Coordinates of C-alpha atoms in Angstrom, one line a residue:
M1057 CA -8.0 3.6 -10.5
R1058 CA -5.8 6.7 -10.9
W1059 CA -3.0 4.8 -12.8
A1060 CA -5.6 2.8 -14.7
L1061 CA -7.1 6.0 -16.1
V1062 CA -3.6 7.4 -16.9
K1063 CA -2.7 4.2 -18.8
V1064 CA -6.0 4.1 -20.7
C1065 CA -5.6 7.8 -21.7
L1066 CA -2.0 7.2 -22.7
A1067 CA -2.9 4.3 -24.9
V1068 CA -5.8 6.1 -26.5
T1069 CA -4.0 9.3 -27.2
T1070 CA -0.9 7.4 -28.6
M1071 CA -3.1 5.5 -31.0
V1072 CA -4.9 8.7 -32.1
V1073 CA -1.6 10.5 -32.6
L1074 CA -0.2 7.7 -34.6
A1075 CA -3.3 7.4 -36.7
F1076 CA -3.1 11.0 -37.7
A1077 CA 0.7 11.8 -37.6
V1078 CA 1.9 8.8 -39.7
P1079 CA -0.5 9.4 -42.7
L1080 CA 0.2 13.1 -42.5
G1081 CA 3.9 12.5 -42.5
L1082 CA 3.6 10.3 -45.6
V1083 CA 1.5 13.0 -47.3
V1084 CA 4.2 15.6 -46.5
R1085 CA 6.9 13.3 -48.0
E1086 CA 4.8 12.8 -51.1
M1087 CA 4.2 16.5 -51.5
A1088 CA 8.0 17.2 -51.3
S1089 CA 8.6 14.6 -54.0
D1090 CA 5.9 16.1 -56.2
R1091 CA 7.3 19.6 -55.7
A1092 CA 10.8 18.5 -56.7
F1093 CA 9.7 16.7 -59.9
S1094 CA 7.3 19.6 -60.8
N1095 CA 10.2 21.9 -60.6
A1096 CA 12.2 19.6 -62.9
E1097 CA 9.4 19.5 -65.4
R1098 CA 9.3 23.3 -65.5
Q1099 CA 13.1 23.4 -66.1
A1100 CA 12.8 20.9 -68.9
A1101 CA 10.0 22.9 -70.5
T1102 CA 12.3 25.9 -70.9
M1103 CA 14.2 23.9 -73.6
G1104 CA 11.1 23.3 -75.7
P1105 CA 11.2 26.5 -77.8
T1106 CA 14.9 26.1 -78.5
L1107 CA 14.5 22.5 -79.7
S1108 CA 11.6 23.5 -82.0
I1109 CA 13.8 26.0 -83.7
T1110 CA 17.2 24.4 -84.0
T1111 CA 19.1 21.2 -83.3
D1112 CA 22.5 22.7 -83.8
P1113 CA 24.8 21.4 -81.0
V1114 CA 26.5 24.8 -80.4
Q1115 CA 23.2 26.6 -80.1
L1116 CA 21.7 23.8 -77.9
R1117 CA 24.8 23.9 -75.6
K1118 CA 24.4 27.6 -75.2
A1119 CA 20.7 27.3 -74.4
V1120 CA 21.4 24.5 -71.8
E1121 CA 24.1 26.5 -70.1
S1122 CA 21.8 29.5 -69.8
T1123 CA 19.2 27.6 -67.7
Q1124 CA 19.4 27.0 -64.0
M1125 CA 19.6 23.3 -64.3
G1126 CA 22.2 23.5 -67.1
A1127 CA 24.4 25.8 -65.1
A1128 CA 24.2 23.3 -62.2
R1129 CA 25.2 20.5 -64.6
R1130 CA 21.9 18.8 -63.9
M1131 CA 20.4 19.0 -67.4
A1132 CA 21.1 16.8 -70.5
V1133 CA 19.5 16.9 -74.0
H1134 CA 19.3 13.9 -76.2
V1135 CA 18.5 14.6 -79.9
P1136 CA 18.1 11.6 -82.2
A1137 CA 19.7 11.3 -85.7
I1138 CA 17.8 13.4 -88.3
G1139 CA 18.4 12.4 -91.9
A1140 CA 22.1 12.1 -92.5
A1141 CA 22.9 14.2 -89.3
A1142 CA 24.4 12.3 -86.3
P1143 CA 22.6 12.1 -82.9
V1144 CA 23.4 15.0 -80.6
D1145 CA 23.9 14.6 -76.8
I1146 CA 24.3 17.7 -74.7
G1147 CA 25.4 17.3 -71.1
E1148 CA 25.9 14.1 -69.1
G1149 CA 23.4 11.3 -69.1
W1150 CA 22.4 9.7 -65.8
A1151 CA 19.5 7.4 -66.7
G1152 CA 21.2 5.6 -69.7
A1153 CA 20.5 5.1 -73.3
R1154 CA 17.8 2.4 -72.7
A1155 CA 15.8 4.7 -70.5
V1156 CA 16.0 7.5 -73.1
A1157 CA 14.8 5.1 -75.8
E1158 CA 11.9 3.9 -73.7
T1159 CA 10.8 7.5 -73.0
R1160 CA 11.0 8.4 -76.7
S1161 CA 8.9 5.4 -77.6
L1162 CA 6.3 6.1 -74.9
G1163 CA 6.0 9.7 -75.7
R1164 CA 5.5 10.8 -72.0
A1165 CA 7.7 11.8 -69.1
T1166 CA 9.3 9.0 -67.1
T1167 CA 11.6 8.8 -64.1
A1168 CA 14.5 6.5 -63.5
R1169 CA 16.6 5.8 -60.4
V1170 CA 20.2 6.9 -60.7
A1171 CA 23.2 5.1 -59.3
G1172 CA 24.6 6.8 -56.2
G1173 CA 21.2 8.2 -55.1
G1174 CA 18.6 10.4 -56.6
S1175 CA 16.4 10.2 -59.7
A1176 CA 16.3 11.4 -63.3
L1177 CA 13.3 13.0 -65.0
L1178 CA 13.1 12.2 -68.7
Q1179 CA 10.9 14.7 -70.6
P1180 CA 10.1 14.0 -74.3
T1181 CA 9.9 17.1 -76.6
A1182 CA 8.8 17.2 -80.3
L1183 CA 11.2 18.6 -82.8
G1184 CA 10.3 20.6 -86.0
S1185 CA 11.2 17.5 -88.1
G1186 CA 8.6 15.4 -86.2
D1187 CA 11.3 13.5 -84.3
I1188 CA 11.3 13.3 -80.4
A1189 CA 14.2 14.7 -78.3
V1190 CA 14.5 13.8 -74.6
I1191 CA 15.5 16.3 -72.0
E1192 CA 17.0 14.7 -68.9
I1193 CA 16.9 16.5 -65.5
L1194 CA 18.8 15.1 -62.4
V1195 CA 16.7 15.3 -59.2
P1196 CA 18.9 14.6 -56.1
E1197 CA 17.6 12.7 -53.1
S1198 CA 18.1 15.8 -50.9
E1199 CA 15.7 17.8 -53.0
V1200 CA 13.1 15.0 -53.0
S1201 CA 13.1 14.8 -49.2
N1202 CA 13.6 18.6 -48.6
G1203 CA 11.6 19.6 -45.5
V1204 CA 10.4 16.1 -44.8
T1205 CA 12.6 15.7 -41.7
T1206 CA 11.5 19.0 -40.3
A1207 CA 7.8 18.0 -40.8
W1208 CA 8.3 14.7 -39.0
L1209 CA 10.0 16.4 -36.1
V1210 CA 7.1 19.0 -35.9
L1211 CA 4.6 16.2 -36.0
A1212 CA 6.4 14.2 -33.3
G1213 CA 6.6 17.3 -31.1
V1214 CA 2.9 18.0 -31.5
G1215 CA 2.0 14.3 -30.8
L1216 CA 4.2 14.2 -27.7
A1217 CA 2.6 17.4 -26.4
L1218 CA -0.8 15.9 -27.0
V1219 CA 0.2 12.7 -25.1
V1220 CA 1.7 14.6 -22.2
G1221 CA -1.3 16.9 -22.0
S1222 CA -3.8 14.1 -22.1
V1223 CA -1.9 12.2 -19.4
A1224 CA -1.8 15.3 -17.2
V1225 CA -5.5 15.8 -17.6
A1226 CA -6.2 12.1 -16.9
D1227 CA -4.0 12.2 -13.8
R1228 CA -5.9 15.2 -12.4
L1229 CA -9.2 13.5 -13.2
G1230 CA -8.0 10.3 -11.6
A1231 CA -6.9 12.2 -8.5
R1232 CA -10.3 13.8 -8.3
L1233 CA -11.9 10.3 -8.4
V1234 CA -9.4 8.5 -6.2
R1235 CA -9.1 11.0 -3.3
P1236 CA -12.8 10.6 -2.2
A1237 CA -12.4 6.8 -2.5
E1238 CA -9.3 6.8 -0.4
R1239 CA -11.0 9.0 2.3
L1240 CA -13.9 6.5 2.3
A1241 CA -11.5 3.5 2.7
D1242 CA -9.6 5.3 5.5
A1243 CA -12.8 6.1 7.3
A1244 CA -13.9 2.5 7.0
H1245 CA -10.6 1.3 8.5
Q1246 CA -11.0 3.8 11.4
L1247 CA -14.5 2.7 12.1
G1248 CA -13.3 -0.9 12.0
D1249 CA -10.6 0.0 14.6
G1250 CA -13.2 1.3 16.9
R1251 CA -12.9 5.0 16.2
L1252 CA -16.7 5.7 16.0
G1253 CA -16.3 9.4 15.2
A1254 CA -14.8 8.7 11.7
R1255 CA -16.8 10.4 9.0
V1256 CA -16.3 11.1 5.3
P1257 CA -16.6 14.5 3.6
E1258 CA -19.6 14.3 1.2
D1259 CA -17.8 15.6 -1.9
G1260 CA -16.4 14.3 -5.2
P1261 CA -18.3 12.7 -8.1
K1262 CA -22.0 11.9 -7.7
E1263 CA -21.5 8.2 -7.1
L1264 CA -18.8 8.7 -4.4
R1265 CA -20.9 11.4 -2.7
S1266 CA -23.7 8.9 -2.5
A1267 CA -21.3 6.3 -1.0
A1268 CA -20.1 8.9 1.5
V1269 CA -23.6 9.8 2.5
A1270 CA -24.4 6.1 3.0
F1271 CA -21.2 5.5 5.0
N1272 CA -21.9 8.4 7.3
A1273 CA -25.5 7.2 7.9
M1274 CA -24.2 3.7 8.6
A1275 CA -21.6 5.1 11.1
D1276 CA -24.3 7.1 12.9
Q1277 CA -26.5 4.0 13.0
V1278 CA -23.6 2.0 14.5
V1279 CA -23.0 4.6 17.2
E1280 CA -26.8 4.6 18.0
L1281 CA -26.9 0.8 18.1
L1282 CA -23.9 0.6 20.4
A1283 CA -25.4 3.2 22.7
N1284 CA -28.6 1.2 22.8
E1285 CA -26.7 -2.0 23.5
R1286 CA -24.8 -0.4 26.4
E1287 CA -28.0 0.9 27.9
L1288 CA -29.7 -2.5 27.5
A1289 CA -26.7 -4.3 29.1
A1290 CA -26.7 -1.8 32.0
D1291 CA -30.5 -2.2 32.5
L1292 CA -30.3 -6.0 32.4
S1293 CA -27.4 -6.0 34.8
H1294 CA -29.2 -3.6 37.1
R1295 CA -32.1 -6.0 37.4
L1296 CA -29.7 -8.5 39.0
R1297 CA -29.2 -6.3 42.0
T1298 CA -32.5 -7.4 43.7
P1299 CA -31.8 -11.2 43.5
L1300 CA -28.2 -10.6 44.5
T1301 CA -29.3 -8.7 47.6
V1302 CA -31.5 -11.7 48.6
L1303 CA -28.7 -14.1 47.8
R1304 CA -26.2 -12.0 50.0
L1305 CA -28.7 -12.0 52.9
N1306 CA -29.2 -15.7 52.6
A1307 CA -25.4 -16.3 52.5
A1308 CA -25.0 -14.2 55.6
S1309 CA -27.3 -16.5 57.5
L1310 CA -25.3 -19.6 56.7
G1311 CA -23.1 -19.2 59.8
D1312 CA -19.4 -20.0 59.9
G1313 CA -17.4 -22.6 58.0
P1314 CA -15.3 -22.9 54.8
A1315 CA -18.4 -23.5 52.6
A1316 CA -20.2 -20.5 54.0
E1317 CA -17.1 -18.3 53.6
H1318 CA -16.7 -19.4 50.0
T1319 CA -20.4 -18.8 49.3
R1320 CA -20.2 -15.3 50.7
A1321 CA -17.0 -14.6 48.8
A1322 CA -18.7 -15.8 45.6
V1323 CA -21.7 -13.5 46.2
E1324 CA -19.4 -10.5 46.8
Q1325 CA -17.4 -11.3 43.6
L1326 CA -20.7 -11.6 41.7
E1327 CA -21.8 -8.2 43.0
R1328 CA -18.5 -6.6 41.9
E1329 CA -18.8 -8.2 38.4
V1330 CA -22.3 -6.8 38.1
D1331 CA -21.1 -3.3 39.1
T1332 CA -18.2 -3.6 36.6
I1333 CA -20.7 -4.5 33.8
I1334 CA -22.9 -1.6 34.6
R1335 CA -20.0 0.9 34.7
T1336 CA -18.5 -0.4 31.5
A1337 CA -21.9 -0.3 29.7
R1338 CA -22.5 3.3 30.8
E1339 CA -19.1 4.6 29.7
Q1340 CA -18.2 5.5 26.2
R1341 CA -15.1 3.4 26.3
P1342 CA -14.2 0.1 28.1
A1343 CA -13.3 0.5 31.8
T1344 CA -10.2 -1.8 31.5
Q1345 CA -7.5 -2.1 28.9
A1346 CA -8.1 -4.6 26.1
A1347 CA -6.3 -7.8 26.4
G1348 CA -3.0 -7.7 24.5
S1349 CA -2.8 -3.9 24.5
A1350 CA 0.2 -2.0 25.8
G1351 CA 0.5 -2.1 29.5
A1352 CA -2.0 -5.0 30.0
G1353 CA -0.6 -8.3 31.4
C1354 CA -0.6 -10.6 34.4
D1355 CA 1.0 -13.7 35.9
A1356 CA -1.0 -16.6 34.5
S1357 CA 0.2 -19.0 37.2
E1358 CA -0.9 -16.7 40.0
V1359 CA -4.4 -16.1 38.4
I1360 CA -4.9 -19.9 37.9
R1361 CA -3.9 -20.6 41.5
D1362 CA -6.3 -18.0 42.8
R1363 CA -9.2 -19.2 40.7
M1364 CA -8.5 -22.9 41.5
A1365 CA -8.6 -22.0 45.2
F1366 CA -12.1 -20.7 44.6
W1367 CA -13.3 -23.7 42.6
S1368 CA -11.6 -26.4 44.6
A1369 CA -14.2 -25.9 47.5
L1370 CA -17.0 -26.8 45.1
A1371 CA -15.0 -29.6 43.6
E1372 CA -14.5 -31.0 47.1
D1373 CA -18.2 -30.9 47.8
E1374 CA -18.9 -32.8 44.5
G1375 CA -16.1 -35.3 45.1
R1376 CA -14.1 -34.2 42.1
E1377 CA -10.4 -34.9 41.9
V1378 CA -8.4 -31.8 40.8
R1379 CA -5.0 -31.8 39.2
L1380 CA -3.0 -28.6 38.8
A1381 CA 0.3 -28.4 36.9
G1382 CA 2.8 -25.8 35.6
V1383 CA 1.8 -23.1 38.1
D1384 CA 4.8 -23.3 40.3
R1385 CA 6.7 -20.5 38.4
T1386 CA 5.8 -17.1 37.1
V1387 CA 4.4 -17.1 33.5
R1388 CA 3.7 -13.6 32.2
I1389 CA 1.1 -13.2 29.4
P1390 CA -0.1 -10.0 27.6
V1391 CA -3.7 -10.4 29.0
A1392 CA -5.3 -8.4 31.7
R1393 CA -6.0 -10.3 34.9
P1394 CA -9.8 -9.8 34.9
E1395 CA -9.9 -11.1 31.3
L1396 CA -8.0 -14.3 32.1
A1397 CA -9.9 -14.8 35.3
A1398 CA -13.2 -14.5 33.4
A1399 CA -12.0 -17.0 30.8
L1400 CA -11.0 -19.5 33.4
D1401 CA -14.2 -19.1 35.4
A1402 CA -16.2 -19.7 32.2
L1403 CA -14.3 -22.9 31.3
L1404 CA -14.3 -24.3 34.8
G1405 CA -18.0 -23.4 35.1
N1406 CA -18.6 -25.5 32.0
V1407 CA -16.8 -28.4 33.6
F1408 CA -19.1 -28.3 36.7
R1409 CA -22.2 -27.6 34.6
H1410 CA -21.8 -30.3 31.9
T1411 CA -20.1 -33.2 33.6
P1412 CA -21.5 -35.5 36.3
E1413 CA -20.5 -35.0 40.0
G1414 CA -17.3 -36.9 40.8
T1415 CA -15.8 -36.3 37.4
P1416 CA -12.1 -35.3 37.7
F1417 CA -10.6 -32.4 35.9
A1418 CA -7.2 -30.7 35.4
V1419 CA -5.6 -27.3 34.6
D1420 CA -2.2 -27.3 33.0
V1421 CA 0.1 -24.4 32.0
H1422 CA 2.9 -24.8 29.4
D1423 CA 5.4 -22.1 28.4
A1424 CA 6.2 -22.7 24.7
G1425 CA 8.7 -19.8 24.4
D1426 CA 6.7 -17.7 22.0
A1427 CA 3.3 -18.6 23.5
V1428 CA 1.7 -19.9 26.7
I1429 CA -0.8 -22.8 26.5
V1430 CA -3.5 -23.2 29.1
L1431 CA -5.2 -26.6 29.1
V1432 CA -8.5 -27.3 30.9
S1433 CA -9.4 -31.0 30.6
D1434 CA -11.9 -33.3 32.2
A1435 CA -12.9 -36.9 32.2
G1436 CA -16.5 -36.2 31.2
P1437 CA -18.5 -37.5 28.2
G1438 CA -16.8 -35.0 25.8
I1439 CA -18.3 -32.7 23.2
A1440 CA -19.9 -34.3 20.1
D1441 CA -19.6 -31.2 17.8
P1442 CA -16.6 -29.0 18.8
D1443 CA -17.3 -26.5 15.9
A1444 CA -20.8 -25.9 17.1
A1445 CA -19.6 -25.5 20.7
L1446 CA -17.3 -22.7 19.6
R1447 CA -20.0 -20.7 17.9
R1448 CA -21.2 -17.8 20.0
G1449 CA -24.8 -17.9 21.3
N1450 CA -27.5 -20.6 21.8
D1451 CA -28.6 -22.1 18.6
G1452 CA -31.7 -23.6 20.1
R1453 CA -30.3 -27.2 20.4
R1454 CA -28.2 -26.8 23.6
D1455 CA -30.6 -26.4 26.5
G1456 CA -29.3 -24.4 29.4
S1457 CA -26.3 -23.0 27.5
T1458 CA -25.8 -19.5 26.0
G1459 CA -22.6 -20.5 24.3
L1460 CA -20.8 -17.5 25.7
G1461 CA -18.3 -19.4 27.9
L1462 CA -16.0 -20.7 25.1
D1463 CA -16.5 -17.4 23.3
I1464 CA -15.0 -15.5 26.2
A1465 CA -11.9 -17.7 26.2
R1466 CA -11.7 -17.4 22.4
R1467 CA -11.8 -13.6 22.4
V1468 CA -9.0 -13.5 25.1
A1469 CA -6.8 -15.8 23.1
E1470 CA -7.5 -14.1 19.7
S1471 CA -6.7 -10.6 21.2
T1472 CA -3.1 -11.8 21.4
G1473 CA -3.0 -13.5 18.0
G1474 CA -3.8 -17.0 19.5
D1475 CA -6.8 -19.2 19.4
V1476 CA -8.9 -21.8 21.2
R1477 CA -9.2 -25.4 20.2
L1478 CA -11.3 -28.3 21.5
G1479 CA -10.2 -31.9 21.5
R1480 CA -10.0 -35.2 23.4
S1481 CA -8.1 -35.0 26.7
V1482 CA -5.9 -37.6 28.2
L1483 CA -8.5 -38.0 30.9
G1484 CA -10.9 -39.2 28.3
G1485 CA -13.2 -36.2 28.1
T1486 CA -13.0 -32.7 26.7
E1487 CA -9.8 -30.7 26.4
V1488 CA -9.9 -26.9 25.9
R1489 CA -6.6 -25.5 24.7
I1490 CA -6.0 -21.7 25.0
W1491 CA -3.0 -20.6 22.9
I1492 CA -1.8 -17.1 24.0
A1493 CA 0.9 -15.5 21.8
L1494 CA 3.6 -13.7 23.7
D1495 CA 5.3 -11.5 21.1
D1496 CA 4.6 -9.7 17.8
R1497 CA 6.4 -12.4 15.9
A1498 CA 4.1 -15.1 17.1
R1499 CA 1.1 -12.9 16.5
G1500 CA 1.9 -11.5 13.0
D1501 CA 4.3 -13.6 11.0
G1502 CA 2.2 -16.7 10.8
R1503 CA 4.9 -19.0 12.2
G1504 CA 3.1 -19.5 15.5
P1505 CA 0.7 -22.5 15.2
G1506 CA -1.8 -20.7 17.3
V1507 CA -2.0 -17.9 14.8
R1508 CA -2.6 -20.2 11.9
R1509 CA -5.2 -22.2 13.7
G1510 CA -7.0 -19.1 15.0
R1511 CA -7.3 -17.7 11.5
R1512 CA -8.7 -20.9 10.1
K1513 CA -11.2 -21.2 12.9
R1514 CA -12.5 -17.7 12.4
R1515 CA -13.0 -18.3 8.8
G1516 CA -14.9 -21.5 9.5
N1517 CA -17.1 -19.9 12.1

């Protein structure tokens, strides 16, 4: 906006300066020319009394030499033949005999261009005998344009000063308009990055002040809504304590055995998760580092082995065949362990929830160099509408599903620059592919296929 104002002001001022300076310069040149020829006419008029008294060549020569133009050899007098007397020509002629004859016949002053530059003024004068003599005055080009160059330079200087001054004023005005807009944009970026304390000074032009007031009100509303959401999440999570207590007591009465131990371990983990949710909701900032942030990271193979040890007991009870591949070596990823564990639990829980008992499933880990791919596949009936399954929340057509499981995995992958895709697995059912980018190049330069797919998916959702 600032440079646009400067450009507009520069264009407008330049046009105004040209519109006034060029005609004014032409007027100055015309005035200089009129001044030069008016002076020549006055010099020619000084010979009128002499010509009315005598046409004697000696007397005329003396009269011509006594004038300013005659002394400068810029005056000539042409007297026609009178009776038996021969024509008299005093001084040099510059216009030529033809121009002198035309002036005598017209009876008024004329001008003629002179070879080598300049002009000649031809002034007719009546003699006592009734004949017409012509007085010729040489007007050089330097006298015609005297002062014109200086006038053009002065006009150019004034015009340049006007242009520079207008540009400076436009720049100051543009800065006054742009600075509040830049502060508003910067505060919007800060708010988008999670810095909820970002506010905008309510100054500047009226429209930008109104925008700043609206932005600050919106930011306050966002903070209030987030606080209410945290309180609501904490309250809802707290309500789970009573049924969890009953479930823990029931699990304690199951006796000994692997199934009972797994059940009690699951209840304890659920209690820990509820506590974590309550603490996180009560705090002003997340209790754990975000996935993909500096210092966050885990061994994907170790996390997958741990979670599969938990789910394998339930799989054995339901007669499901489990295949695990790619977890025999360390695979570091920029995702916090709780985040990856939550994503795996969500996907494996979907397998048990949406496929019949006895349906086999598999978890594979692939290290692609710049990314790690985690595949969770099953031999179930598959997903009819993958795009709808990736949308967060229950749309009313999927009974018993909140739609949050795949969204948890998607947010974990997208925090590193990757994505989540659904497809048909080699087992015949659904395949969930989590693409986790490993470095900044895979995240930001667009060469990692996971980055490109993730961006397209987000636009589609």
